[in-house]
XYZ file of N, CA and C in Angstrom:
549
model
N 164.094 74.048 22.741
C 163.860 72.830 23.247
C 162.970 71.971 22.400
N 162.547 72.407 20.938
C 161.451 72.024 20.769
C 162.523 70.765 19.338
N 163.542 71.418 19.283
C 164.559 70.214 18.643
C 164.308 69.177 19.541
N 164.731 69.308 20.791
C 165.024 68.194 21.609
C 164.089 67.302 21.593
N 163.237 67.826 21.343
C 161.221 66.996 21.500
C 161.298 66.160 20.419
N 161.212 66.628 19.478
C 161.321 66.028 18.389
C 162.350 64.787 17.835
N 163.675 64.610 18.806
C 164.661 63.215 18.576
C 163.524 61.861 18.807
N 163.651 61.185 18.609
C 162.876 59.795 19.082
C 163.637 58.898 19.868
N 163.877 58.663 20.652
C 164.153 57.260 22.220
C 163.783 56.007 21.717
N 165.193 55.812 21.192
C 164.987 53.906 21.118
C 164.769 53.587 22.498
N 164.386 52.104 22.360
C 163.995 51.236 23.477
C 165.085 50.328 23.635
N 165.847 50.052 24.757
C 167.234 49.428 24.588
C 166.299 48.023 25.214
N 166.594 46.765 24.768
C 166.120 46.436 25.148
C 165.819 45.444 26.451
N 164.974 44.863 27.236
C 164.985 44.452 28.255
C 163.854 45.835 29.723
N 163.935 46.823 28.821
C 162.981 48.093 28.530
C 161.574 47.579 28.009
N 161.078 47.795 29.052
C 159.410 47.926 28.875
C 158.499 48.929 29.508
N 157.883 49.953 28.154
C 157.558 51.402 28.323
C 155.979 51.184 28.399
N 155.225 51.959 29.538
C 153.725 51.751 28.964
C 153.259 53.265 29.189
N 151.894 53.551 28.386
C 151.818 54.442 28.664
C 149.884 54.605 29.499
N 149.767 55.315 30.049
C 148.425 54.506 30.336
C 147.697 56.538 31.162
N 146.372 56.969 30.729
C 146.012 58.678 30.628
C 147.218 59.051 30.729
N 147.405 59.550 31.445
C 148.840 60.835 31.263
C 149.896 60.124 32.179
N 150.606 58.879 32.178
C 151.573 58.317 32.749
C 152.118 57.424 32.579
N 153.608 58.048 32.560
C 154.425 56.607 31.365
C 154.837 56.501 32.230
N 155.432 54.898 32.414
C 155.903 54.134 33.388
C 157.087 53.273 32.275
N 158.482 53.310 33.150
C 159.333 52.672 32.476
C 159.799 51.403 33.767
N 159.978 50.393 32.670
C 160.241 49.275 33.447
C 161.777 48.555 32.997
N 162.779 48.352 33.494
C 163.878 47.103 33.119
C 164.644 46.477 34.766
N 165.802 46.701 33.676
C 166.524 45.473 34.805
C 167.543 46.287 36.531
N 167.211 47.651 36.458
C 167.435 48.473 37.297
C 166.636 49.521 38.201
N 165.208 49.035 37.862
C 163.829 49.183 38.602
C 162.832 49.882 37.890
N 161.941 50.985 38.401
C 161.036 50.980 37.330
C 160.612 52.431 37.874
N 159.993 53.682 37.338
C 160.272 55.099 37.097
C 158.877 54.853 36.336
N 158.174 56.380 36.976
C 156.676 56.653 36.320
C 157.191 58.036 36.198
N 156.422 58.922 35.406
C 156.605 60.395 35.128
C 154.873 60.735 34.538
N 154.240 61.521 34.863
C 153.216 62.752 34.412
C 153.497 63.355 32.940
N 152.652 63.213 32.359
C 153.174 64.089 30.810
C 151.452 64.905 30.548
N 151.792 65.871 30.536
C 150.733 67.325 30.316
C 150.154 66.720 29.606
N 149.017 66.755 28.826
C 147.899 66.057 27.795
C 147.893 67.220 27.008
N 148.653 67.675 26.775
C 148.755 69.076 25.208
C 150.367 68.134 24.654
N 151.148 66.952 25.182
C 151.738 65.975 24.412
C 151.581 65.140 24.667
N 151.416 64.032 23.409
C 151.214 62.449 23.121
C 151.991 61.801 23.174
N 152.393 60.583 23.064
C 153.247 60.069 23.537
C 153.060 58.861 23.054
N 153.300 58.323 21.451
C 153.581 57.306 20.922
C 154.307 56.146 21.074
N 154.317 55.156 21.584
C 155.501 53.936 21.397
C 154.784 53.108 20.708
N 156.173 52.799 19.665
C 155.627 50.999 18.691
C 156.936 51.113 17.598
N 157.276 50.034 18.112
C 158.701 48.991 17.376
C 159.918 49.867 17.695
N 160.147 49.430 19.421
C 161.197 50.132 20.310
C 161.748 51.546 20.125
N 160.773 52.228 19.565
C 160.685 53.668 19.591
C 159.704 54.297 20.350
N 160.247 54.892 21.325
C 159.026 56.264 21.491
C 159.689 57.469 21.114
N 158.395 58.072 20.346
C 158.297 59.909 19.861
C 157.340 60.368 20.748
N 157.794 61.707 21.249
C 156.376 62.818 21.264
C 156.028 63.563 20.536
N 154.799 63.880 20.388
C 154.083 64.981 19.552
C 153.634 66.024 20.304
N 153.823 67.400 19.552
C 152.948 68.498 20.666
C 151.516 68.731 19.271
N 150.596 69.383 19.863
C 149.346 69.790 19.224
C 149.529 71.166 18.228
N 149.929 71.993 18.939
C 150.270 73.774 18.685
C 151.951 74.121 18.536
N 152.260 75.269 17.895
C 153.534 75.487 17.707
C 153.558 76.825 18.562
N 152.505 76.460 20.800
C 152.787 77.589 21.410
C 153.890 77.746 22.000
N 154.606 78.660 22.314
C 155.375 78.155 23.760
C 156.009 77.603 24.906
N 154.324 77.769 24.797
C 155.160 76.611 26.903
C 154.692 75.097 25.855
N 153.809 74.519 24.578
C 154.076 72.950 24.257
C 155.151 73.265 23.907
N 155.935 73.642 23.492
C 157.563 73.694 22.872
C 158.108 73.712 23.667
N 158.561 74.275 25.222
C 159.239 74.045 25.738
C 158.684 72.652 26.789
N 157.875 72.592 26.960
C 156.510 70.627 27.513
C 157.077 70.077 26.641
N 157.600 70.119 25.301
C 157.824 69.364 24.363
C 159.232 68.314 24.579
N 160.224 69.500 25.105
C 161.527 69.227 24.175
C 161.868 68.969 26.399
N 161.132 68.986 27.652
C 161.122 68.738 28.911
C 160.657 67.200 29.017
N 159.714 67.282 28.481
C 158.925 65.506 29.102
C 159.680 64.262 27.861
N 160.270 64.704 27.065
C 161.398 63.732 26.057
C 162.332 63.691 27.172
N 162.792 64.852 27.258
C 164.350 64.793 28.698
C 164.363 63.531 29.165
N 163.017 64.130 30.051
C 162.282 63.047 31.392
C 162.021 61.435 30.657
N 161.590 61.383 29.943
C 160.708 60.373 29.247
C 162.865 59.427 28.829
N 163.733 60.138 28.220
C 164.561 59.809 27.743
C 165.276 59.118 29.293
N 165.808 60.689 29.627
C 167.064 59.865 31.324
C 166.012 58.701 31.916
N 164.191 58.494 32.173
C 163.993 57.407 32.489
C 164.692 56.183 31.823
N 164.899 56.052 30.477
C 165.027 54.593 30.012
C 166.529 55.026 30.286
N 167.270 55.303 30.168
C 168.579 55.226 30.480
C 168.742 55.074 31.966
N 167.833 55.670 32.236
C 168.171 54.983 33.726
C 168.184 53.659 34.706
N 167.057 52.829 34.242
C 166.455 51.179 34.397
C 167.243 51.325 33.789
N 168.294 50.923 32.173
C 168.944 50.473 31.470
C 169.552 50.163 31.962
N 170.978 51.287 31.735
C 172.364 51.603 32.570
C 172.251 52.149 34.283
N 171.297 52.983 34.594
C 171.698 53.392 35.801
C 172.915 55.084 35.867
N 172.703 55.450 36.678
C 173.575 56.945 36.931
C 174.188 56.723 37.591
N 175.146 57.289 37.670
C 176.321 57.086 38.844
C 177.451 58.780 39.166
N 177.142 59.236 40.439
C 177.984 60.624 40.850
C 178.797 60.624 41.471
N 180.106 61.076 41.442
C 181.262 60.954 43.225
C 181.509 62.282 43.238
N 181.502 62.102 44.778
C 181.777 63.126 45.625
C 183.485 62.900 45.927
N 183.951 64.399 45.933
C 185.357 64.092 46.624
C 185.790 64.448 47.922
N 185.762 64.427 49.253
C 186.001 65.235 50.045
C 187.306 66.157 50.104
N 187.558 67.718 50.379
C 188.642 67.607 49.913
C 189.477 68.860 51.245
N 189.860 68.189 52.318
C 189.774 69.369 53.470
C 190.578 68.256 54.291
N 191.675 68.902 55.181
C 192.409 68.273 56.138
C 191.513 67.518 57.337
N 190.932 66.418 58.046
C 190.357 65.780 58.360
C 188.563 65.281 57.990
N 188.767 65.297 56.804
C 187.342 65.778 55.962
C 186.591 63.585 56.214
N 185.968 63.218 56.757
C 185.874 62.097 56.300
C 184.600 61.886 56.105
N 183.882 60.388 55.519
C 182.853 60.065 55.135
C 182.730 58.522 55.510
N 181.881 57.603 55.216
C 181.396 56.625 55.962
C 179.758 56.358 55.849
N 179.805 55.155 55.812
C 178.109 54.758 55.837
C 177.710 52.899 56.753
N 176.412 53.118 56.865
C 176.008 51.581 57.030
C 175.153 51.817 56.723
N 174.524 50.632 55.968
C 173.152 50.893 54.682
C 172.862 51.748 54.471
N 172.086 52.514 54.311
C 172.028 53.840 54.122
C 172.156 55.180 54.559
N 172.936 55.304 55.623
C 172.982 56.232 56.987
C 174.575 56.547 56.665
N 174.669 57.907 55.493
C 175.683 57.903 55.700
C 175.956 59.126 56.651
N 177.472 59.108 57.497
C 178.203 60.337 57.760
C 179.384 60.418 57.496
N 179.136 62.188 58.201
C 180.100 62.511 57.467
C 180.200 63.829 58.282
N 181.680 64.101 57.640
C 183.141 64.583 59.596
C 183.616 65.450 58.009
N 182.983 66.730 58.714
C 183.544 68.606 57.527
C 183.805 69.500 58.511
N 184.527 68.714 59.271
C 185.164 70.060 59.912
C 184.520 70.795 60.845
N 182.973 70.201 61.389
C 182.224 71.069 62.226
C 182.819 70.461 63.105
N 182.093 71.004 64.694
C 182.430 70.195 65.929
C 181.612 69.269 65.879
N 180.580 68.553 64.871
C 179.754 67.479 65.183
C 179.746 66.836 64.081
N 179.448 65.572 63.710
C 179.579 65.005 62.703
C 177.958 65.014 61.734
N 178.325 65.008 60.924
C 176.151 65.209 59.808
C 176.114 63.597 59.759
N 175.279 63.399 59.738
C 174.472 62.122 59.874
C 173.671 62.400 58.398
N 173.217 61.753 57.565
C 171.933 61.554 57.044
C 171.558 60.592 56.672
N 170.154 60.270 55.946
C 169.456 59.116 55.351
C 169.190 59.268 54.114
N 169.632 58.536 53.852
C 169.753 58.740 52.077
C 168.968 57.339 51.474
N 167.714 57.942 50.786
C 166.488 56.954 49.931
C 166.943 55.657 49.334
N 166.345 54.449 49.722
C 166.253 53.271 49.222
C 166.586 53.547 47.650
N 166.522 54.111 47.052
C 165.980 54.497 45.891
C 167.256 54.582 45.786
N 168.750 55.165 46.268
C 170.115 55.221 46.235
C 170.854 54.463 46.846
N 171.806 54.011 46.016
C 172.872 53.014 46.488
C 174.407 53.832 46.943
N 175.194 53.364 47.934
C 175.944 54.478 48.417
C 177.000 53.403 48.895
N 178.415 54.284 48.266
C 179.560 53.813 48.688
C 180.630 54.613 49.668
N 181.025 54.138 50.516
C 182.096 55.385 50.401
C 183.586 54.644 50.362
N 184.861 55.689 49.695
C 186.489 54.776 50.145
C 186.661 55.430 50.864
N 188.165 55.663 51.150
C 188.810 56.425 52.196
C 190.410 55.610 52.328
N 190.987 55.900 50.909
C 192.538 55.791 50.870
C 193.473 56.548 51.043
N 194.673 55.440 52.021
C 195.471 56.613 52.704
C 196.192 58.045 51.066
N 196.552 58.490 51.554
C 197.069 60.035 50.801
C 195.928 60.203 50.144
N 194.804 60.032 49.523
C 193.844 60.167 48.585
C 192.458 60.687 49.414
N 192.165 61.724 48.838
C 190.841 62.360 49.482
C 189.385 61.407 48.939
N 188.892 61.342 50.253
C 187.934 60.295 50.585
C 186.408 60.661 49.601
N 186.098 59.441 48.919
C 184.949 59.356 48.176
C 183.968 58.865 48.484
N 182.911 59.685 47.557
C 181.370 59.374 48.219
C 180.465 59.042 46.461
N 180.920 57.538 46.558
C 180.157 57.013 45.400
C 178.363 56.758 45.450
N 177.655 57.481 44.637
C 176.451 57.871 44.982
C 175.341 56.215 43.229
N 174.845 56.056 43.046
C 173.889 55.387 41.915
C 172.944 55.129 42.259
N 172.118 55.651 40.898
C 170.780 55.195 41.352
C 169.870 55.013 39.483
N 168.608 54.996 39.114
C 167.965 54.484 38.354
C 167.661 56.032 37.969
N 167.531 57.053 38.924
C 166.756 57.952 39.295
C 167.375 59.221 39.219
N 167.460 60.010 38.201
C 168.596 60.564 38.008
C 168.194 62.187 39.157
N 166.635 62.267 38.322
C 166.632 64.097 39.804
C 166.719 63.286 41.320
N 166.525 62.282 41.447
C 166.541 61.812 42.619
C 167.939 62.055 43.379
N 168.844 61.372 42.133
C 170.501 61.252 42.755
C 171.277 62.859 42.868
N 170.803 63.853 42.138
C 170.673 64.831 41.707
C 170.714 65.730 42.596
N 169.457 65.271 43.672
C 168.902 66.049 45.109
C 169.960 66.037 45.801
N 170.277 64.126 46.324
C 170.952 63.871 47.086
C 172.214 64.413 47.252
N 173.054 64.419 46.034
C 174.470 64.903 45.111
C 174.884 66.537 46.158
N 173.216 67.219 45.622
C 173.382 68.437 45.664
C 172.817 68.731 46.973
N 172.456 68.075 48.047
C 172.482 68.036 49.329
C 173.801 67.731 50.342
N 174.244 66.727 49.931
C 175.444 66.204 50.503
C 176.376 67.213 50.262
N 176.652 68.182 49.246
C 177.496 69.318 48.753
C 176.482 70.424 49.598
N 176.233 70.628 50.260
C 175.368 71.674 50.455
C 175.561 72.106 52.232
N 176.227 70.672 52.590
C 177.251 70.875 54.239
C 178.167 71.692 53.890
N 178.762 71.739 53.183
C 180.308 72.096 52.899
C 180.358 72.422 51.554
N 180.118 73.477 51.111
C 180.711 73.755 49.446
C 182.026 73.880 49.626
N 182.698 73.383 47.886
C 184.080 73.859 48.015
C 184.459 75.647 48.094
N 184.792 75.834 49.029
C 185.446 77.232 49.024
C 186.625 77.960 48.253
N 186.615 79.222 47.816
C 187.355 79.781 46.609
C 189.145 79.213 47.047
N 189.576 80.074 47.804
C 190.974 79.844 48.680
C 191.601 78.740 48.485
N 190.915 78.145 49.365
C 192.001 76.522 49.196
C 190.907 75.244 48.463
N 189.942 75.705 48.603
C 189.260 74.542 47.201
C 188.496 73.569 48.141
N 188.653 73.866 49.249
C 188.619 72.830 50.368
C 186.421 72.653 50.847
N 186.119 71.593 50.653
C 184.582 71.419 50.617
C 184.302 69.711 49.695
N 182.811 69.757 49.751
C 182.623 68.763 48.945
C 182.467 68.974 47.038
N 182.772 68.042 46.994
C 182.698 68.569 45.355
C 182.900 67.575 44.682
N 182.192 67.378 43.117
C 182.218 65.852 42.254
C 183.440 66.222 41.977
N 183.646 64.915 41.566
C 185.187 64.641 41.206
C 185.156 65.020 39.538
N 186.510 65.510 39.223
C 186.492 66.308 37.955
C 186.221 67.845 38.182
N 185.751 68.483 39.176
C 184.885 69.750 39.041
C 186.255 70.522 39.099
N 185.679 71.684 38.338
C 186.918 72.678 38.322
C 186.571 73.568 39.171
N 187.047 74.373 40.051
C 186.605 75.244 41.101
C 187.729 76.460 40.941
N 186.662 77.569 41.173
C 186.925 78.758 40.536
C 188.265 79.333 41.530
N 189.416 79.685 41.868
C 190.611 80.217 42.985
C 190.436 81.570 42.440
N 190.144 82.166 44.024
C 191.382 82.839 44.352
C 192.308 83.456 44.819
N 193.135 84.433 44.224
C 194.437 84.722 45.155
C 194.288 85.015 46.575
N 194.807 84.879 47.289
C 194.374 85.668 48.326
C 195.357 87.010 48.947
N 195.275 87.804 49.969
C 195.703 88.856 50.322
C 197.097 89.488 49.632
N 197.835 88.006 49.740
C 199.417 88.699 49.535
C 199.345 88.820 47.964
N 198.454 88.352 47.340
C 198.831 88.469 45.486
C 199.042 89.678 45.172
N 198.631 90.742 46.030
C 199.219 92.217 45.193
C 200.291 92.234 45.308
N 201.158 90.980 46.118
C 202.303 92.079 46.359
C 203.262 91.643 45.635
């Protein structure tokens, strides 16, 4: 991780980075994000570049160095371009719809699943004929977006026999052969 921590972070135009106490704040066209940085890691912001430095070569400090560099880099990318994830519902009768930030999922259970999404996450659902329904999520916060995606996926994980469930677009599901495969 220490090699990742040594890489500089370029600040794109339109993005402001400030460092006060142990809080790094990044503002951009897509929003504003803040992150606490351990006092063992120093953050230097100058000339459109963010550089992270550590005092010693302890194992913990090396790992924190790479961690905070990755978190701050994700914040800079998020407020400038944003992050987008697409989930696909594979299965007969599986449906998704949204009204504002309320997501309604029909995943083969006797009841529909309703999920209230945070206001930082933008949602769009697509249902086209002869195609699997899609859930498109966008946010500036990569951590929050990942948590929301995994929560939606946890309602019905893809199963290995038919591949039915909620999966990421482009994800390959490891398939098992059924009982008749040995014959």
